[in-house]
Coordinates of C-alpha atoms in Angstrom, one line a residue:
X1 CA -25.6 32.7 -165.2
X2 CA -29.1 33.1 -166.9
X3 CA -29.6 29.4 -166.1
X4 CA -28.4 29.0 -162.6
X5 CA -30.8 32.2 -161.8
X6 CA -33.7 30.3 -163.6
X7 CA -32.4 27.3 -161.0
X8 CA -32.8 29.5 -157.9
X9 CA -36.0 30.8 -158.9
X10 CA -37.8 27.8 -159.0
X11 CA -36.5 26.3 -156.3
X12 CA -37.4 29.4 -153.5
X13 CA -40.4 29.6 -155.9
X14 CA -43.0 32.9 -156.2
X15 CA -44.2 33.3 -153.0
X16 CA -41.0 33.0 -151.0
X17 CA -39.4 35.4 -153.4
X18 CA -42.0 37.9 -153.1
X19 CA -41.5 37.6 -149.3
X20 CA -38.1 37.7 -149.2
X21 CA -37.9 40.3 -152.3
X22 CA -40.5 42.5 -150.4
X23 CA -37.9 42.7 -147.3
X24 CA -35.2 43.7 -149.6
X25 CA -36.7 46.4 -150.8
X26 CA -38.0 47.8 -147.3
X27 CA -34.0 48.0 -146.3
X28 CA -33.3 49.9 -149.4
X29 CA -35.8 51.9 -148.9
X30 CA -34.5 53.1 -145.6
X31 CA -31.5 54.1 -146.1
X32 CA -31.0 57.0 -144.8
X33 CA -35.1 58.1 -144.9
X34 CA -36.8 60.4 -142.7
X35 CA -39.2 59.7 -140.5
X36 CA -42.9 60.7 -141.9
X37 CA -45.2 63.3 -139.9
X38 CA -47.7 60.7 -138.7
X39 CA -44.5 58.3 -138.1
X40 CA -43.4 61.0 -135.2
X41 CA -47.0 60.3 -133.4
X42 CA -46.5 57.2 -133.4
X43 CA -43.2 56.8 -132.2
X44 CA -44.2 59.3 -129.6
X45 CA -47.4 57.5 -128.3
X46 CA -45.1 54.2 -128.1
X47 CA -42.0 56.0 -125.6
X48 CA -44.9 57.5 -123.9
X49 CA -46.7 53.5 -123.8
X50 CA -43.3 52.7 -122.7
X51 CA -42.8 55.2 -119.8
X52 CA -46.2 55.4 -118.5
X53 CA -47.5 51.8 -119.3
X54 CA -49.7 50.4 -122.3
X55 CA -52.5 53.0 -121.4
X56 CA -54.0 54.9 -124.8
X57 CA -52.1 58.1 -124.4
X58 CA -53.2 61.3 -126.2
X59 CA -50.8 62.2 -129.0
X60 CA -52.5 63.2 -132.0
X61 CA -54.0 59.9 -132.7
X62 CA -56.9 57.9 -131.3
X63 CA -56.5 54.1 -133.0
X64 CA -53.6 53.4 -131.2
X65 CA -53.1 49.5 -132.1
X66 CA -49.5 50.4 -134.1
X67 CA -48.2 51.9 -131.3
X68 CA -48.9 49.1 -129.1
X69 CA -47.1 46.9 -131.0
X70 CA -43.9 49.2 -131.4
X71 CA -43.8 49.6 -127.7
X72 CA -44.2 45.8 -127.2
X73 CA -41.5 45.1 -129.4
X74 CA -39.3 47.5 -128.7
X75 CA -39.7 46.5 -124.7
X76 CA -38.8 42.9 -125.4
X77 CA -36.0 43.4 -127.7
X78 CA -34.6 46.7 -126.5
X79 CA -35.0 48.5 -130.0
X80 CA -36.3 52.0 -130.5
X81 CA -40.1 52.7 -130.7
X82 CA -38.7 53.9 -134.5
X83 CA -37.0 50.8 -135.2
X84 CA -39.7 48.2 -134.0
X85 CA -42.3 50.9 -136.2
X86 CA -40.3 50.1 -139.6
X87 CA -39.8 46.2 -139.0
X88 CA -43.0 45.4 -137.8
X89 CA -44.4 47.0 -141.1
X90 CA -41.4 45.4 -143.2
X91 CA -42.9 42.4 -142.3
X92 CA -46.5 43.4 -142.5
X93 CA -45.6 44.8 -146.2
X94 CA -43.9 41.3 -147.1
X95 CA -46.3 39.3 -145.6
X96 CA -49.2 41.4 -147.7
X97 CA -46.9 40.5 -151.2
X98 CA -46.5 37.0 -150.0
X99 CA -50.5 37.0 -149.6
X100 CA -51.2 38.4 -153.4
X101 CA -48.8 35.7 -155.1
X102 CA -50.6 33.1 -152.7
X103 CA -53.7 34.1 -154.5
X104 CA -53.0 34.0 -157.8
X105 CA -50.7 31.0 -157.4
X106 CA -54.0 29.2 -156.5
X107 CA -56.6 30.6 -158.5
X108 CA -54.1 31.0 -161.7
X109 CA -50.6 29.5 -161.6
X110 CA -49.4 29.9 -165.1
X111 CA -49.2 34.1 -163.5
X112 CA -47.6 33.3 -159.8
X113 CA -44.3 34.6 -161.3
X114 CA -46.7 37.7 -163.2
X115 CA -47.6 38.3 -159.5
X116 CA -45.0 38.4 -157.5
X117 CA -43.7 41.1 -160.5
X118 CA -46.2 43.1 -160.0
X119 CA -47.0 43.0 -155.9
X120 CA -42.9 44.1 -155.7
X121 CA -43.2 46.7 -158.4
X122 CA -46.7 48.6 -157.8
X123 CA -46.1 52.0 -157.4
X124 CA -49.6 52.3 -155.2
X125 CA -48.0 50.9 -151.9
X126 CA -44.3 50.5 -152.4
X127 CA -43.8 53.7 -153.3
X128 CA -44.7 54.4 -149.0
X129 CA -42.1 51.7 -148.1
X130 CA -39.9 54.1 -146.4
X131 CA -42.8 55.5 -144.3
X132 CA -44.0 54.5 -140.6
X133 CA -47.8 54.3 -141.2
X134 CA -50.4 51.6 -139.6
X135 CA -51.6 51.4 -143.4
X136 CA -49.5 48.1 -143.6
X137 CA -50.7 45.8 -140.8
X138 CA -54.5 47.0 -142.4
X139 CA -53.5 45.5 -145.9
X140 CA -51.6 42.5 -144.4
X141 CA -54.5 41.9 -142.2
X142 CA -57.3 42.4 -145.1
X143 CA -55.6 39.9 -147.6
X144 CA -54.8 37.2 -144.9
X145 CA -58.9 37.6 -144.2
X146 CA -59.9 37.4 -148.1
X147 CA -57.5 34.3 -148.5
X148 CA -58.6 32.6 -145.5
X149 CA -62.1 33.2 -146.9
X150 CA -61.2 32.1 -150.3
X151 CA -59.9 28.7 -148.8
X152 CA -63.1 28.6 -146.6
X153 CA -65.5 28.6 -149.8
X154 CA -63.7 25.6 -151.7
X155 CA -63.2 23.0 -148.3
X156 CA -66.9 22.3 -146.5
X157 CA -67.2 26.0 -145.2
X158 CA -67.1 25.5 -141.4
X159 CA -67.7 27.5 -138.4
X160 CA -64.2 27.7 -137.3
X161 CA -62.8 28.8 -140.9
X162 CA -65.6 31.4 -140.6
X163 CA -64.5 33.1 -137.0
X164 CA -60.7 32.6 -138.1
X165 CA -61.8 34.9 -141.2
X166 CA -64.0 37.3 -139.3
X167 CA -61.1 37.9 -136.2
X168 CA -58.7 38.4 -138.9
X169 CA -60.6 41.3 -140.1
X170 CA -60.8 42.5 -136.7
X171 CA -57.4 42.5 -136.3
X172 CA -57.4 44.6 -139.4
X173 CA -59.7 46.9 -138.2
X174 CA -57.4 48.0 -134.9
X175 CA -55.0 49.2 -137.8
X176 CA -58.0 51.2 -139.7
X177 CA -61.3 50.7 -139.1
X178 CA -62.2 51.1 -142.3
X179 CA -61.6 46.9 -142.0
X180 CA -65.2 46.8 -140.7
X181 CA -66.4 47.5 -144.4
X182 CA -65.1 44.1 -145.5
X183 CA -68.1 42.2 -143.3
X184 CA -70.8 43.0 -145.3
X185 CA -68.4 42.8 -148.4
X186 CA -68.0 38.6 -147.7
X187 CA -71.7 38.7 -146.8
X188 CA -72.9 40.0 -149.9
X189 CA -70.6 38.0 -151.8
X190 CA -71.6 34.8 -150.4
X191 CA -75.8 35.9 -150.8
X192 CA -74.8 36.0 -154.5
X193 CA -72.0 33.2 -155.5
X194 CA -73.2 30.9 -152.8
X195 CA -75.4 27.7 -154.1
X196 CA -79.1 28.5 -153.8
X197 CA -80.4 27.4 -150.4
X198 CA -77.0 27.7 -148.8
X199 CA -76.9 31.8 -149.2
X200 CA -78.6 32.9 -146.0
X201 CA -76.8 30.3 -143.9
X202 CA -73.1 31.5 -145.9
X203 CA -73.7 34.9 -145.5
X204 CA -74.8 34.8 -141.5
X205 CA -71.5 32.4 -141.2
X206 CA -69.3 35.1 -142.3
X207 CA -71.2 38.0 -140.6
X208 CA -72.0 36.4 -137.3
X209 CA -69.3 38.5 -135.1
X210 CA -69.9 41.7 -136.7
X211 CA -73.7 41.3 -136.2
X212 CA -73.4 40.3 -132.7
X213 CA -70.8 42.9 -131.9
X214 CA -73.2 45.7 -133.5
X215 CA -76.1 44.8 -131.0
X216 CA -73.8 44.5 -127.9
X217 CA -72.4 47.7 -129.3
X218 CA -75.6 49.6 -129.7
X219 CA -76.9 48.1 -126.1
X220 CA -74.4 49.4 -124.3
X221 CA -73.7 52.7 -126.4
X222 CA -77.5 52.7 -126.0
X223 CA -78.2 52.6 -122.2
X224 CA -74.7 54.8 -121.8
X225 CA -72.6 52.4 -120.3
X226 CA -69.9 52.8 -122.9
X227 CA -69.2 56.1 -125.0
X228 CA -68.8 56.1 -128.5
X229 CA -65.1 56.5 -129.6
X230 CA -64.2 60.0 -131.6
X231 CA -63.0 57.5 -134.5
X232 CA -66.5 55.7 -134.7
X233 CA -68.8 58.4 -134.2
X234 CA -66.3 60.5 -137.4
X235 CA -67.0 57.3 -139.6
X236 CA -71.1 57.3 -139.0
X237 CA -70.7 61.0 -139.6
X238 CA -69.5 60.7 -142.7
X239 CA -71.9 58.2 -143.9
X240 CA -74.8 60.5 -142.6
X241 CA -76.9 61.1 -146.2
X242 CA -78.3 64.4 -144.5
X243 CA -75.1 65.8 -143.5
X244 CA -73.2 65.0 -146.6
X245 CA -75.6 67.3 -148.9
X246 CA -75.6 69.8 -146.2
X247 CA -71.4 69.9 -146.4
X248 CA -71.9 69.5 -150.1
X249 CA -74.4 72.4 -149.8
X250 CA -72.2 74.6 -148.2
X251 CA -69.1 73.8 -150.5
X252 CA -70.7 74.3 -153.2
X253 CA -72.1 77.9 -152.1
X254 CA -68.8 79.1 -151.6
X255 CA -67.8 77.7 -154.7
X256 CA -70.2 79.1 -157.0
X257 CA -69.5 82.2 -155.5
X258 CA -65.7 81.9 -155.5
X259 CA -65.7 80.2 -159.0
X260 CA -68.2 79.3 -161.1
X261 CA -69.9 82.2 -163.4
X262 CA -73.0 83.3 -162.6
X263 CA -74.5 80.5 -165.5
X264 CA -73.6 78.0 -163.9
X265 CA -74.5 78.5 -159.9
X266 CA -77.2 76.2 -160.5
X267 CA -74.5 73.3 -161.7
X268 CA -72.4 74.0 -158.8
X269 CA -73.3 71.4 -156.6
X270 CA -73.0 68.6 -159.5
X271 CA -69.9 70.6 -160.8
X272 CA -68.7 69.4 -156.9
X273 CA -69.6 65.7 -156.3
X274 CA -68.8 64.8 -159.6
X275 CA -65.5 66.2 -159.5
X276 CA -64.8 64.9 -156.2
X277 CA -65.8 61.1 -157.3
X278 CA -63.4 61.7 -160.3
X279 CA -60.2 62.0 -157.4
X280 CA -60.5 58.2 -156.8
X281 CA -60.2 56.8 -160.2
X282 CA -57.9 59.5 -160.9
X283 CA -55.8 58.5 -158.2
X284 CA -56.2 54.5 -158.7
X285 CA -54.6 54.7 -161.8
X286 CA -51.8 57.2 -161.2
X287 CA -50.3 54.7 -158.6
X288 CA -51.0 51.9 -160.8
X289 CA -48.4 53.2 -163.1
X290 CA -47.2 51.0 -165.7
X291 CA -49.7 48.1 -164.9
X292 CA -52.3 50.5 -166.1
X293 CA -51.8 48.5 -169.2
X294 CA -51.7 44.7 -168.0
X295 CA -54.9 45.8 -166.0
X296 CA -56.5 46.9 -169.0
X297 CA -55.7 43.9 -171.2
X298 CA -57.2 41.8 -168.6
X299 CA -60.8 42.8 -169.8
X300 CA -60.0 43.0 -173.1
X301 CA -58.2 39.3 -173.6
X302 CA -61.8 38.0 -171.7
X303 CA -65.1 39.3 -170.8
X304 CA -65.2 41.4 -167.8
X305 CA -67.1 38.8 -166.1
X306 CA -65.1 36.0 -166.4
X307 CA -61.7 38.2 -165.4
X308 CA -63.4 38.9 -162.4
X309 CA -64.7 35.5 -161.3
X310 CA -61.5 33.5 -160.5
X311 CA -60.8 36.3 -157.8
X312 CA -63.3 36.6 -155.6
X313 CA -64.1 37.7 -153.0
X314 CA -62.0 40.5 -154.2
X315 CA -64.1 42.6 -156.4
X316 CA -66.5 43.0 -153.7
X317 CA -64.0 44.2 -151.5
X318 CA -63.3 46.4 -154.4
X319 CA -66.3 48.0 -154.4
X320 CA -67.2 48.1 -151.0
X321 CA -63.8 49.7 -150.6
X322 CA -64.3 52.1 -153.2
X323 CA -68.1 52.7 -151.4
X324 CA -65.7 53.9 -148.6
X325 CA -63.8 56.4 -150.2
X326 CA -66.5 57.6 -152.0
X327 CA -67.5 58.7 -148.5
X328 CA -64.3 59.7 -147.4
X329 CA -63.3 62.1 -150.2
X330 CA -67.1 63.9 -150.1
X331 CA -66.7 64.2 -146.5
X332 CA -63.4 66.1 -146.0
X333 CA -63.2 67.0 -149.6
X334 CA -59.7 65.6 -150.3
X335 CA -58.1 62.4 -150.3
X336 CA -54.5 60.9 -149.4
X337 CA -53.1 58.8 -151.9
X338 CA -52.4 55.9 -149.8
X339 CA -55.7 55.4 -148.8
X340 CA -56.3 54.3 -152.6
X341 CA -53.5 52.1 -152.2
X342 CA -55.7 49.1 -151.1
X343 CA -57.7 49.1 -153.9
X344 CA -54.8 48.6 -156.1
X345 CA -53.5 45.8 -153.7
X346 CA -57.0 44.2 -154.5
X347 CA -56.3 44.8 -158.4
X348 CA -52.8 43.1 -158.1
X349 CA -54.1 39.5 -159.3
X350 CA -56.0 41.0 -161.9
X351 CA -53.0 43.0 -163.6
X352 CA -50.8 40.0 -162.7
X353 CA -53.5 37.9 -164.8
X354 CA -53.3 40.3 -167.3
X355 CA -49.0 40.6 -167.7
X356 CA -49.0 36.5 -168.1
X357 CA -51.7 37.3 -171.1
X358 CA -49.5 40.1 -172.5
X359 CA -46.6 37.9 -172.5
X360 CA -48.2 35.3 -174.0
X361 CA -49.6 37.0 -176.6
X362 CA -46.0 39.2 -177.1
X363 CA -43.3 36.6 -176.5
X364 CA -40.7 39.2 -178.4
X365 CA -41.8 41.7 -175.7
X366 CA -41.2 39.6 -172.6
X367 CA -38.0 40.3 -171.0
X368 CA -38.8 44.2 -172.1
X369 CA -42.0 44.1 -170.1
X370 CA -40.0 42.5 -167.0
X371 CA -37.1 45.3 -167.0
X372 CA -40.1 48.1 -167.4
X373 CA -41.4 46.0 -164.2
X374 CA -38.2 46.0 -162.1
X375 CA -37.2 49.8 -163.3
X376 CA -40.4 50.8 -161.4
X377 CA -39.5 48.4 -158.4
X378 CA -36.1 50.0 -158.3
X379 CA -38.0 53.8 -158.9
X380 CA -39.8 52.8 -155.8
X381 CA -37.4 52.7 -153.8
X382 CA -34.5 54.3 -154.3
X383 CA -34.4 58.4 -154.9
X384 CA -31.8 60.0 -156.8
X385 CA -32.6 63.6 -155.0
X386 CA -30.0 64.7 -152.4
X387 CA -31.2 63.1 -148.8
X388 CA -32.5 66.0 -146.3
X389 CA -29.5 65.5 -143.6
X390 CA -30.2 69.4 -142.9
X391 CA -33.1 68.6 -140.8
X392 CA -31.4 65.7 -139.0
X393 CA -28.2 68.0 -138.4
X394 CA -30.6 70.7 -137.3
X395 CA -32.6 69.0 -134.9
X396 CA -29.2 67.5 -133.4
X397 CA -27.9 70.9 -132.5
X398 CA -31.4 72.6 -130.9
X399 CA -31.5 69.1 -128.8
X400 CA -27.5 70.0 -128.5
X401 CA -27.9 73.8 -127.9
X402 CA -31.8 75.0 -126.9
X403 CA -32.7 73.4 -123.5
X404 CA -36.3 74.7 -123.3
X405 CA -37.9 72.9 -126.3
X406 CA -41.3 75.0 -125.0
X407 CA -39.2 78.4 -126.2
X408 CA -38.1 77.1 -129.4
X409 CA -40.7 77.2 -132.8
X410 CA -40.4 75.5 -135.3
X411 CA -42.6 74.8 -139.1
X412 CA -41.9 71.2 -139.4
X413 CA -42.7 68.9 -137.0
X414 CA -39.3 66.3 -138.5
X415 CA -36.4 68.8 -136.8
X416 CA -38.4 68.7 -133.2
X417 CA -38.4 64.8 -133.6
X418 CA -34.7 64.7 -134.2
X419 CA -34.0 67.1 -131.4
X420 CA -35.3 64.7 -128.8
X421 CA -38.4 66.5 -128.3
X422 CA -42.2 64.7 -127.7
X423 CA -44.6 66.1 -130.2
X424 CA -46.6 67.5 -126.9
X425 CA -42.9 69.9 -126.5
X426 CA -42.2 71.3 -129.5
X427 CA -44.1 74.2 -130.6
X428 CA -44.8 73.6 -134.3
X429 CA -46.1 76.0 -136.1
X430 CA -46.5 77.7 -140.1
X431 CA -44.1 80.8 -140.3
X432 CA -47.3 83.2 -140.0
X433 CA -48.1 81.6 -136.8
X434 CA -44.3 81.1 -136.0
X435 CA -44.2 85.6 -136.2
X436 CA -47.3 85.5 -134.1
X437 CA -45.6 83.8 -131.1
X438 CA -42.3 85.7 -131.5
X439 CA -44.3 89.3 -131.0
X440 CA -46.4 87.7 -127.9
X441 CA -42.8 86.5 -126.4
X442 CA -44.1 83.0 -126.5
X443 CA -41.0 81.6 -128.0
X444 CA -37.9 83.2 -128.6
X445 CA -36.1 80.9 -131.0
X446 CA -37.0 79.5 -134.4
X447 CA -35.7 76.8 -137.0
X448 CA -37.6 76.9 -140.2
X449 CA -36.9 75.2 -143.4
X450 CA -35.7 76.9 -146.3
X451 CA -36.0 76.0 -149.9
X452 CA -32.8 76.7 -152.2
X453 CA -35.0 79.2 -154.1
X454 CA -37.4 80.7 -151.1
X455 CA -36.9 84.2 -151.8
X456 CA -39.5 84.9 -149.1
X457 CA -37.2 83.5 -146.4
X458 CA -34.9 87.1 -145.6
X459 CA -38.1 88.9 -146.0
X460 CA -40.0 86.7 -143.2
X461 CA -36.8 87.0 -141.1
X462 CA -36.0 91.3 -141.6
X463 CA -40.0 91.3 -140.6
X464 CA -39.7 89.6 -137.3
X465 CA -36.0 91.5 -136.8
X466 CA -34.6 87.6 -136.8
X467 CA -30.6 87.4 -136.7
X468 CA -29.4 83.6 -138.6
X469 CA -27.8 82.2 -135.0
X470 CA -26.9 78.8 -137.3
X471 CA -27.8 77.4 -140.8
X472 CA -27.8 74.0 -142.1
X473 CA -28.0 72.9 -145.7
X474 CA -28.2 69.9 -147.9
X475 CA -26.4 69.7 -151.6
X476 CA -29.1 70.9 -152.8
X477 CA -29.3 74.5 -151.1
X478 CA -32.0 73.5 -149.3
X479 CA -31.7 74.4 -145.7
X480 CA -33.0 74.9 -142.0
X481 CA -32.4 78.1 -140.2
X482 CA -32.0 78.9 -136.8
X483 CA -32.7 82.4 -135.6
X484 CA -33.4 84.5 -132.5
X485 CA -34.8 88.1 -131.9
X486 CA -31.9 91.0 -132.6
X487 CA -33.2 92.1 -129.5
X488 CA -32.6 89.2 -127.6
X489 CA -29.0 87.8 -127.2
X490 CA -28.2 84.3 -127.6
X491 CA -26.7 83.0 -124.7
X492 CA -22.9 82.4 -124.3
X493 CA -22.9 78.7 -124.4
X494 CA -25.0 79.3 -128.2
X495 CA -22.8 82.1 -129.4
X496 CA -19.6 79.6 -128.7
X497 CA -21.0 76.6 -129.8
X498 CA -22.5 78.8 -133.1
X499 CA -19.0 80.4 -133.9
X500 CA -17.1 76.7 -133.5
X501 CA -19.9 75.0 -136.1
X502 CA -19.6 77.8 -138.3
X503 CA -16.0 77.6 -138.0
X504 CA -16.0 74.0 -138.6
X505 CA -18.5 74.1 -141.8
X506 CA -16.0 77.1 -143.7

């Protein structure tokens, strides 16, 4: 059996496996899944792309590239916005893998197999595989520029491998346009590793769009002809020295105030910045998870330097990237893991690099290190927690049961999605604001979520004089509650339908 797998293997080879191996996981991964928060905006820009044409619609987004696509898709195959969503980023996510073993498979090929271990098994992006999120067409995108770039360096580096590179990033940068980063990070990496008198010329080859698009940009930003978009004008704000230390300045005020003793006020704002910076790393190597250990042995089997050549231009894009949340995280003062995830994507042929060392060096500890690899793949994906059918079953019955979506609160954006409802109808609320809208008369029904061991529930409910009208639970206790004023009678058709489901569920 051992043998005819060994057989197999080489004959579909790393990269094809990865590919394939990455789709797998995507379907396991969804099985039976909720959609995400952001997923709902989405999906609800694409109907909305779908009813009213492909016209940027307002929805609680502004870089609207994902939802272009699902509405494209689902219009020429007749799948939902939802369905498209998930398979256009199962592919993007496969596609990204693919990419990574691609890499090392030419830079290193004694650690293709290494890599396609590790791009299926790092916790930093498979761990969102379940999740609708534009993340994935921004990674795919970003890899299939660096390895386009790669293959530019080592043939005669022509003009047309250049602008194939450089659209490629654009493309990336419709997803998140944090993409644009990656133009000075090829420039700079050509200025440096490109042979002397060939630098300039390298460097304005892989920079020419982005340098061309920046003055047409400021000329007709300049002479008003084109507004800035909210997304661009957030990103130069964040990079803005002066109003960085004035948020910084502020934070830190409240801090030392809220916090700090009264010895330390004068440390506060260092106390700040450099305990933001420390979120990244912190992060980084949280999602790396087990391959914290290949990455490390990396450097240690060779001098940092010479770990890092063979990849490039990857450790620029590192840093650049890294430049970027740097930004990010002292701007808004938090940061979402999966925006680190990239930077462990772009540390994938390194760890592989350094798992094909480990087992070199540790033959005895070879097929140990390879089930500790596919554990995590399997952790990944697969959750052993009960799945949250409550919410699906209660957003079935208020798109069943309450026909004014407008008159019905709710605190999680999920049961309005599975009523039927657009995000613009449903009134989503926390429960303080939820009680706020039930005095005014704004709404006069509410389904909020329930944890098994939310003792603060009944209290929330006797405050606001709330009467249970249906519940819905999972296996493990946790549950959504429907509930309408005492006051205010359900109506007959809800009474009936209430009494039957209870009925049913005793």
């Amino acid at each position: 059996m051992t043998a005819q797998f060994m057989i197999w293997a080489r004959a579909i080879g790393p990269q094809r496996a990865a590919f394939i191996g990455s789709l797998l996981l995507s379907l396991v991964a969804l099985g039976g899944s909720l959609i995400n928060r952001d997923g709902i905006y989405y999906v609800d820009a694409a109907r909305a792309m779908l009813e009213q044409g492909f016209a940027l619609q307002r929805h609680g987004i502004d870089w609207q590239f994902l939802s272009m696509l699902m509405a494209g898709l689902s219009a020429l195959t007749g799948m939902t916005p939802e369905t498209s969503g998930h398979l256009l980023n199962a592919f993007f996510l496969a596609g990204a893998c693919s990419l990574l073993v691609a890499i090392v498979r030419h830079r290193l090929p004694e650690a293709a197999w290494a890599a396609c271990l590790v791009a299926l098994a790092m916790p930093a992006y498979n761990g969102y595989r379940s999740e609708l999120l534009r993340e994935y067409g921004f990674w795919f995108f970003c890899l299939l520029a660096f390895w386009l770039a790669m293959r530019w360096e080592e043939a005669a580096p022509r003009w047309r491998e250049a602008i194939a590179c450089q659209l490629t990033l654009g493309i990336a940068a419709l997803f998140r346009l944090e993409a644009v980063a990656f133009y000075p990070a090829l420039m700079l990496w050509q200025a440096f590793a490109a042979p002397p008198g060939q630098r300039l010329r390298r460097a304005l080859m892989l920079g020419s769009l982005p340098l061309a698009g920046a003055v047409l940009a400021g000329v007709l930003v300049g002479s008003g002809l084109v507004v800035l978009p909210n997304r661009v004008g957030y990103y130069l704000e964040a990079v803005n020295p002066l109003h960085k230390l004035q948020l910084l300045g502020e934070a830190a005020g409240n801090m030392s105030e809220s916090v700090l003793s009264k010895y330390s006020r004068e440390e506060a704002a260092y106390v700040l910045f450099f305990g933001l910076l420390s979120i990244v790393p912190v992060k980084f190597l949280k999602m790396a998870g087990v391959f914290v250990v290949p990455l490390a042995y990396a450097f240690v089997a060779r001098p940092m330097k010479a770990a890092l050549a063979c990849w490039q231009p990857l450790p620029w894009a590192f840093l650049v990237y890294l430049l970027v949340l740097v930004a990010f995280v002292t701007h808004q003062f938090f940061l979402v893991g999966r925006y680190v995830s990239l930077l462990n994507l772009l540390a994938v042929p390194v760890a592989a690099a350094g798992l094909a060392l480990l087992m070199q060096r540790f033959p005895r500890w070879k097929w140990p290190m390879v089930a500790l690899a596919l554990l995590t793949m399997a952790a990944n994906v697969v959750s052993l927690s009960p799945k949250k059918t409550h919410i699906v079953e209660a957003g079935r019955w208020l798109g069943a049961n309450a026909h004014d979506a407008a008159r019905v609160g709710v605190d999680n954006a999920r049961i309005a999605y599975y009523a039927g409802w657009r995000a613009s109808q449903a009134v989503s609320l926390d429960r303080a604001a939820l009680g706020a809208a039930l005095a005014q008369k704004r709404i006069d029904m509410v389904a909020v979520e329930a944890r098994r061991n939310d003792a603060g529930i009944e209290k929330w409910l006797a405050a606001y004089r709330l009467q249970t009208v249906q519940r819905f639970a999972n296996k493990a206790g946790d549950a959504v509650i429907v509930a309408v004023p005492v006051p205010a009678q359900a109506s007959p058709s809800i009474t009936e339908r209430s009494r039957s489901n209870t009925a049913s569920m005793e």
